[in-house]
Coordinates of C-alpha atoms in Angstrom, one line a residue:
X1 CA 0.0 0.0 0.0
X2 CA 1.9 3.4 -1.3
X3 CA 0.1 5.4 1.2
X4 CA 2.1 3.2 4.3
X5 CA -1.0 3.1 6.5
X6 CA 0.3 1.4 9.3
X7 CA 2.3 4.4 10.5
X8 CA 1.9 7.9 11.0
X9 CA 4.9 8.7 8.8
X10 CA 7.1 6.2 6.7
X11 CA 10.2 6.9 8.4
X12 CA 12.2 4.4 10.4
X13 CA 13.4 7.2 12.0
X14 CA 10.6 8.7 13.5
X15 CA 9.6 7.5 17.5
X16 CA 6.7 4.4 17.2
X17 CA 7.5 4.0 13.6
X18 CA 8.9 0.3 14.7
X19 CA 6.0 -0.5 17.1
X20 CA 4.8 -2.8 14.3
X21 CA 7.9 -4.7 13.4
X22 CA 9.0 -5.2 17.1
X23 CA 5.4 -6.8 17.9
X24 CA 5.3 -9.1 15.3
X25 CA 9.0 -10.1 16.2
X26 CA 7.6 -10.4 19.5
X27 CA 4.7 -13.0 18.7
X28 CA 7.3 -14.7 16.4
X29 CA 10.1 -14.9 18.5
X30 CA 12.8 -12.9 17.2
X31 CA 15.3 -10.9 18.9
X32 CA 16.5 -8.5 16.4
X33 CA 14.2 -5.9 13.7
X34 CA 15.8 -4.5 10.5
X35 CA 13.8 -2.2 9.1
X36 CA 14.7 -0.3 5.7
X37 CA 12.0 3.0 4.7
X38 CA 10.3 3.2 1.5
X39 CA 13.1 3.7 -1.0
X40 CA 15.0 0.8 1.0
X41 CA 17.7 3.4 1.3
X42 CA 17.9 3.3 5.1
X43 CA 18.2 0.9 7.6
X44 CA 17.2 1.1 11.3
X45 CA 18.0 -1.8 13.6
X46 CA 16.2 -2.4 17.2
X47 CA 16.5 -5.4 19.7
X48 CA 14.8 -6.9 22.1
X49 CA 16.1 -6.3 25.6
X50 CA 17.1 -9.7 27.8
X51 CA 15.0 -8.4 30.4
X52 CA 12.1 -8.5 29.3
X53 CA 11.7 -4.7 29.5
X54 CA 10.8 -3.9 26.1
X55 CA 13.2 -3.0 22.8
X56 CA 16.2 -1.1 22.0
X57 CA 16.2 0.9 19.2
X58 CA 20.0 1.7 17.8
X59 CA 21.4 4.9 17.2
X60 CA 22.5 5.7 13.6
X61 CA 25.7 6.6 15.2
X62 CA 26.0 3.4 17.0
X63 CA 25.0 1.3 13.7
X64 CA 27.3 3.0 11.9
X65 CA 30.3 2.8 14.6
X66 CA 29.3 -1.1 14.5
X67 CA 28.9 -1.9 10.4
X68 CA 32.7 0.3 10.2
X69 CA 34.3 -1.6 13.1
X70 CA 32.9 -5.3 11.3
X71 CA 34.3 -4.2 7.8
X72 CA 37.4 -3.4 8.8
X73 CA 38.4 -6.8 11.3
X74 CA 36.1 -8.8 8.4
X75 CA 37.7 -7.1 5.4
X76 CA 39.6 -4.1 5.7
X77 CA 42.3 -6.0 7.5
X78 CA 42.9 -8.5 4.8
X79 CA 42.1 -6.2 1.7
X80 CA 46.1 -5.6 0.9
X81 CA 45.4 -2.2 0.3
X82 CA 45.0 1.1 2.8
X83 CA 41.4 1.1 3.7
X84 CA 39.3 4.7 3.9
X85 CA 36.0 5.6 5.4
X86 CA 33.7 8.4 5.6
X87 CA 31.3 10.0 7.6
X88 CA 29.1 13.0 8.2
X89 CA 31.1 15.9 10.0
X90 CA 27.7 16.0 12.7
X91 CA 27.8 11.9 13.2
X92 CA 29.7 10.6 16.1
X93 CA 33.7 10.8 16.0
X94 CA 33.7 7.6 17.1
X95 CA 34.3 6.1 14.1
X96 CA 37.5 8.2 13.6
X97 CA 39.1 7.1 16.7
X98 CA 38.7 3.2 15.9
X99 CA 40.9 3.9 13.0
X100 CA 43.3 6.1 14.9
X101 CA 43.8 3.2 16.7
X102 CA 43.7 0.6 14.5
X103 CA 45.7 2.4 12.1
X104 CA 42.8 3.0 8.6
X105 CA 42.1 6.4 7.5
X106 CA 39.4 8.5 8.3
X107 CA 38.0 11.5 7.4
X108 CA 34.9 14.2 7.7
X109 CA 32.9 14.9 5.2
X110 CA 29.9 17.4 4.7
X111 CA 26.5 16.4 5.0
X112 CA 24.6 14.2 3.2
X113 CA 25.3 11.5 0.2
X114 CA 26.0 13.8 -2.1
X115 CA 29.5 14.9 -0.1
X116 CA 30.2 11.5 1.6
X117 CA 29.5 9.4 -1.5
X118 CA 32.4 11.5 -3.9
X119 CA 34.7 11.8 -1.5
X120 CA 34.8 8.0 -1.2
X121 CA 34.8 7.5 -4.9
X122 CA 37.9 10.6 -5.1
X123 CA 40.2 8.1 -2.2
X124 CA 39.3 5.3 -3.7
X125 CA 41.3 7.3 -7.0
X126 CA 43.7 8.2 -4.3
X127 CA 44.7 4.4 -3.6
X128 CA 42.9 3.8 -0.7
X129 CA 39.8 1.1 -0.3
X130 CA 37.1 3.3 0.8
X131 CA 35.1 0.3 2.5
X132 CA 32.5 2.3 4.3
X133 CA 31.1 5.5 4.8
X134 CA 27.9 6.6 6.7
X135 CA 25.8 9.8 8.0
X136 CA 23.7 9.6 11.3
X137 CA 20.5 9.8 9.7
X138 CA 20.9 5.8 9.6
X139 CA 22.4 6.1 6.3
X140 CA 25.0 3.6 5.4
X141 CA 27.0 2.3 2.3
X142 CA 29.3 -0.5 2.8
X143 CA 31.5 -1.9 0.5
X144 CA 32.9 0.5 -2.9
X145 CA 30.6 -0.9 -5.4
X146 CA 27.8 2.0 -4.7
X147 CA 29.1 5.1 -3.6
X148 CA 25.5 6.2 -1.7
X149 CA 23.3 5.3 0.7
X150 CA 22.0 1.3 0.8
X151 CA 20.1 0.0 3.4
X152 CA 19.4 -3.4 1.3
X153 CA 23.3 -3.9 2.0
X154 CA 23.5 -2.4 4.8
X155 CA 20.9 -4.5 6.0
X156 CA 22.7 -7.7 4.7
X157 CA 26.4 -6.4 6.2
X158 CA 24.9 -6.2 9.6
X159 CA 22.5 -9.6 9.7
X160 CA 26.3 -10.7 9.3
X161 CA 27.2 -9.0 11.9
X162 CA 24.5 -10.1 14.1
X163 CA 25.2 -13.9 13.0
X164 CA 28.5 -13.7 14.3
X165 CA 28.1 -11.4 17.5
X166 CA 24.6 -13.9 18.9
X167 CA 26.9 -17.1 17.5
X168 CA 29.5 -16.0 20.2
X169 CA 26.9 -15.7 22.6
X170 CA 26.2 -12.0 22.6
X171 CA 23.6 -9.0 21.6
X172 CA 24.1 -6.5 19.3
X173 CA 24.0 -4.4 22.7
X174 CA 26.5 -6.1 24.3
X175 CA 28.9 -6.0 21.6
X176 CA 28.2 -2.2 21.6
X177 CA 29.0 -2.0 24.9
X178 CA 32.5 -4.2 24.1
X179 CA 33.7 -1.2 21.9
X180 CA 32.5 1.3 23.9
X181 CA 35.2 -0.5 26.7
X182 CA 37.7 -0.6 24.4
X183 CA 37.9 2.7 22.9
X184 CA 36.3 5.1 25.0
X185 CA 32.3 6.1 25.6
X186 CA 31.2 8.3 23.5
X187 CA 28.2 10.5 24.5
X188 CA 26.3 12.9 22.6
X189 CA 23.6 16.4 23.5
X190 CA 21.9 16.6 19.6
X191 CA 18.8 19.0 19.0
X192 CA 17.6 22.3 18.3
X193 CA 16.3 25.4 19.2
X194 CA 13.0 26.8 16.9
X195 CA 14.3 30.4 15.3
X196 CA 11.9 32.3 12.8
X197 CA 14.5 35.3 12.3
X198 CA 17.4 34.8 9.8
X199 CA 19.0 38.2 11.3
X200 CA 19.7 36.1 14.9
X201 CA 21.0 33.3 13.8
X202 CA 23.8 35.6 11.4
X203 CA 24.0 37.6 15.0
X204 CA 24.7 34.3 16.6
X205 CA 27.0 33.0 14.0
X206 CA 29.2 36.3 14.3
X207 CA 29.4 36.4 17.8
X208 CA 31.1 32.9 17.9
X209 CA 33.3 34.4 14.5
X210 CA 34.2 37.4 17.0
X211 CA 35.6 39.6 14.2
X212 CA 37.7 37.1 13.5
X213 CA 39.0 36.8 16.5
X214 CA 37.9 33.5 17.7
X215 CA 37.3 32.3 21.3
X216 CA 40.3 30.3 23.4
X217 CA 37.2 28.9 26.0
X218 CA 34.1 28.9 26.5
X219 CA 33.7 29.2 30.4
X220 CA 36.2 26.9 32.0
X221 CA 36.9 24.8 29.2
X222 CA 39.7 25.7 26.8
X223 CA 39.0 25.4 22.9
X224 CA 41.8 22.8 21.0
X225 CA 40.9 24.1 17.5
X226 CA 37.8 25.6 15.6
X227 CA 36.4 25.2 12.5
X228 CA 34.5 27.7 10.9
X229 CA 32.5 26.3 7.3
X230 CA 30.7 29.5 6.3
X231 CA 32.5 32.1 3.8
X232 CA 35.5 32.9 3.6
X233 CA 36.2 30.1 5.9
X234 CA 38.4 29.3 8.7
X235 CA 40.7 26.4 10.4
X236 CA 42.5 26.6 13.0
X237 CA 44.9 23.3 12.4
X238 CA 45.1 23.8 8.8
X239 CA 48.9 25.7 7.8
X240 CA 46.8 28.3 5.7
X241 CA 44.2 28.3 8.4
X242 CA 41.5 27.7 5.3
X243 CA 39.2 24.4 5.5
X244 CA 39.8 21.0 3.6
X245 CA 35.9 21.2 3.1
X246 CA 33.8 23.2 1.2
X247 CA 32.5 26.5 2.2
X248 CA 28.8 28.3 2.4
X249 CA 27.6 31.4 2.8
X250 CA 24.6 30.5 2.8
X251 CA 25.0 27.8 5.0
X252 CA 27.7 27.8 7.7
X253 CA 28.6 25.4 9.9
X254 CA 31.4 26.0 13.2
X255 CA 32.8 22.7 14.8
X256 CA 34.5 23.8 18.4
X257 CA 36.8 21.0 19.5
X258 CA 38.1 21.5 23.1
X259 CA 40.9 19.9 24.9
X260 CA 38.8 17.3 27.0
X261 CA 38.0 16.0 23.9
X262 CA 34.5 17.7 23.2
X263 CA 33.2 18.5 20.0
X264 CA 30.4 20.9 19.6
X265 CA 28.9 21.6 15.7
X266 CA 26.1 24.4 15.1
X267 CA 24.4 25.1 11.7
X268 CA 21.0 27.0 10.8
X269 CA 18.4 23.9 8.9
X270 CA 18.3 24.5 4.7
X271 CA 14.6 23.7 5.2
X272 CA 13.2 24.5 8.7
X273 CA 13.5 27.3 11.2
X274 CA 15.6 25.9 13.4
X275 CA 19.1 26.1 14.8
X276 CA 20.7 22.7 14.9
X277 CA 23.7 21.7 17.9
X278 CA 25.4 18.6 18.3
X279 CA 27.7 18.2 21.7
X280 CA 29.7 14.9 21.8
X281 CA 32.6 13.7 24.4
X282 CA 34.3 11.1 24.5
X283 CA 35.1 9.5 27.6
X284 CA 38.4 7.5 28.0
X285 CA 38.5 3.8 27.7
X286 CA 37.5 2.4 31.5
X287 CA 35.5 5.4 32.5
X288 CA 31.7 4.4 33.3
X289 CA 29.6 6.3 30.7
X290 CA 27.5 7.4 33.6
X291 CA 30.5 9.8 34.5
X292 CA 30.3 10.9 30.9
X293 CA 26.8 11.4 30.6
X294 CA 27.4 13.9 34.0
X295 CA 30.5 15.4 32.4
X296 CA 28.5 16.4 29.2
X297 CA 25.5 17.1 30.8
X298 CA 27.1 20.1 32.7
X299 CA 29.0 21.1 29.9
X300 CA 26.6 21.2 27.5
X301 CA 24.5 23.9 29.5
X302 CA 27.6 25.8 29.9
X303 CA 28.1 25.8 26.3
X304 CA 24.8 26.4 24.8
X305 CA 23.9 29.1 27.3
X306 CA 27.5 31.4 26.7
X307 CA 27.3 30.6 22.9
X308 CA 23.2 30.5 21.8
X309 CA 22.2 33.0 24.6
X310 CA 18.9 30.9 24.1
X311 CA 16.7 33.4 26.1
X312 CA 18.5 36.6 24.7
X313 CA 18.3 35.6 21.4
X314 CA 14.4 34.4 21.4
X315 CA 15.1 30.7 21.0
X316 CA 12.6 28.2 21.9
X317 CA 14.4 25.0 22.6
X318 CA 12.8 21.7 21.0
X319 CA 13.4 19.7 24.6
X320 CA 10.5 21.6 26.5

């Protein structure tokens, strides 16, 4: 039925849009759902808790940090050449520090298929395998035959994946939680705040550019490096302080790393009114993610308040 009756909205994405698929894998006795939207270009992935206590619906981030981590140990090891993936500059950095450790390239793209798809077809020219790439919007391409978005072999790749980790005696939650001990918890404040006036978020925008003059901290916590997408441009840990990536006017984008290992992105929606943020730490292997959660928690505040200036500015935040 094209007009997807069974759900509000045909999004795998959306909250209840799996309420469906995990009761009838209820009734059937199955422990995992893999669920692709309409254009099968998607793939969400929930499982059912051993408690009892209901299902666990996966992040994009963490399907994305778990399809990467299973192409490289199941292929990218082996391949003979240097492997390469890709993801979205607002999706977790988790991905990039797996291959810092385990010694693969990485790198940040912009966002959407469209950026992450050519710049894995351009290494792959460079010499490297690009084996995987993937944005947080549970969009995933493994392998380098199709430089986009698949969730038909996305779903394959991690039903694979799942084979292997429940064959060893384990959940897909579990073995999460195995890389999450080995290289660090990573934690992340996504959302947005609701702004109808152009002029404030350009008055928000330039107060972070500063003239130029961009900030060293942001309360008590001392900036590594900024990033600064809109035009001209700006990088701070580039020799010509310009950006590898592309540039907007229209649409900026400013990445904030600070030295505790925080990364905080902002950039204005191309199609809603609304101010997008995405705050991520990552905690060092061994430290209990509640102590991260905490850590990020207070930050986050800290952060949003001095930078958005929420009540100032007229912003009404999505979380009320």
């Amino acid at each position: 039925d094209h007009e997807f009756p069974t759900v509000p909205f045909p999004n795998p994405e959306e909250k209840g849009a799996l309420e469906l698929a995990t009761k009838f894998a209820e009734e059937h006795g199955c422990d995992i759902v893999l669920a692709n939207d309409p254009d099968a270009d998607r793939l969400a992935v929930a499982e059912k808790r051993q408690d009892g206590s209901g299902w666990n619906t996966l992040t994009g981030d963490q399907i994305g940090t778990m399809l990467g981590h299973w192409i490289w140990e199941s292929i990218g090891k082996h391949c003979g050449k240097p492997v390469a993936m890709c993801a979205s500059t607002v999706s977790s950095k988790m991905l990039a520090a797996i291959a810092k450790v385990e010694g693969f390239y990485f790198e940040d793209t912009l966002t959407g298929f469209k950026w992450i798809g050519s710049r894995s077809v351009e290494l792959g020219k460079e010499g490297y395998r690009s084996l995987f790439a993937y944005e947080e919007a549970i969009g995933f391409c493994c392998g380098d035959v199709v430089a986009d978005k698949d969730g038909l072999t996305a779903l394959g790749v991690m039903t694979e994946l799942a084979i292997s980790v429940y064959g060893n005696g384990n959940t897909l939650t579990g073995h999460m939680q195995s890389l999450y001990d080995k290289y660090g918890e990573f934690v992340s404040n996504n959302g947005y705040y609701f702004c109808y006036e152009p002029l404030t978020i350009e008055k928000i925008i330039n107060g972070m550019r500063n003239g130029g003059k961009y900030m060293t901290s942001v309360g008590p916590y001392e900036v590594e490096s900024i990033r600064d997408l809109g035009y001209p441009g700006y990088d701070s840990t580039t020799e010509n302080k310009k950006p590898k990536l592309p540039t907007s006017k229209s649409s900026p984008m400013i990445t904030i790393r600070f030295k505790n290992g925080t990364v905080a992105q902002f950039r204005a929606s191309g199609t809603e009114p609304k101010f997008k943020y995405y705050i991520e730490l990552q905690g060092k292997p061994g430290v209990k993610r509640a102590i991260v959660e905490r850590e990020l928690d207070t930050m986050s505040k800290i952060i949003l308040e001095k930078l958005l200036r929420p009540k100032e500015n007229g912003l009404m935040s999505s979380k009320l």
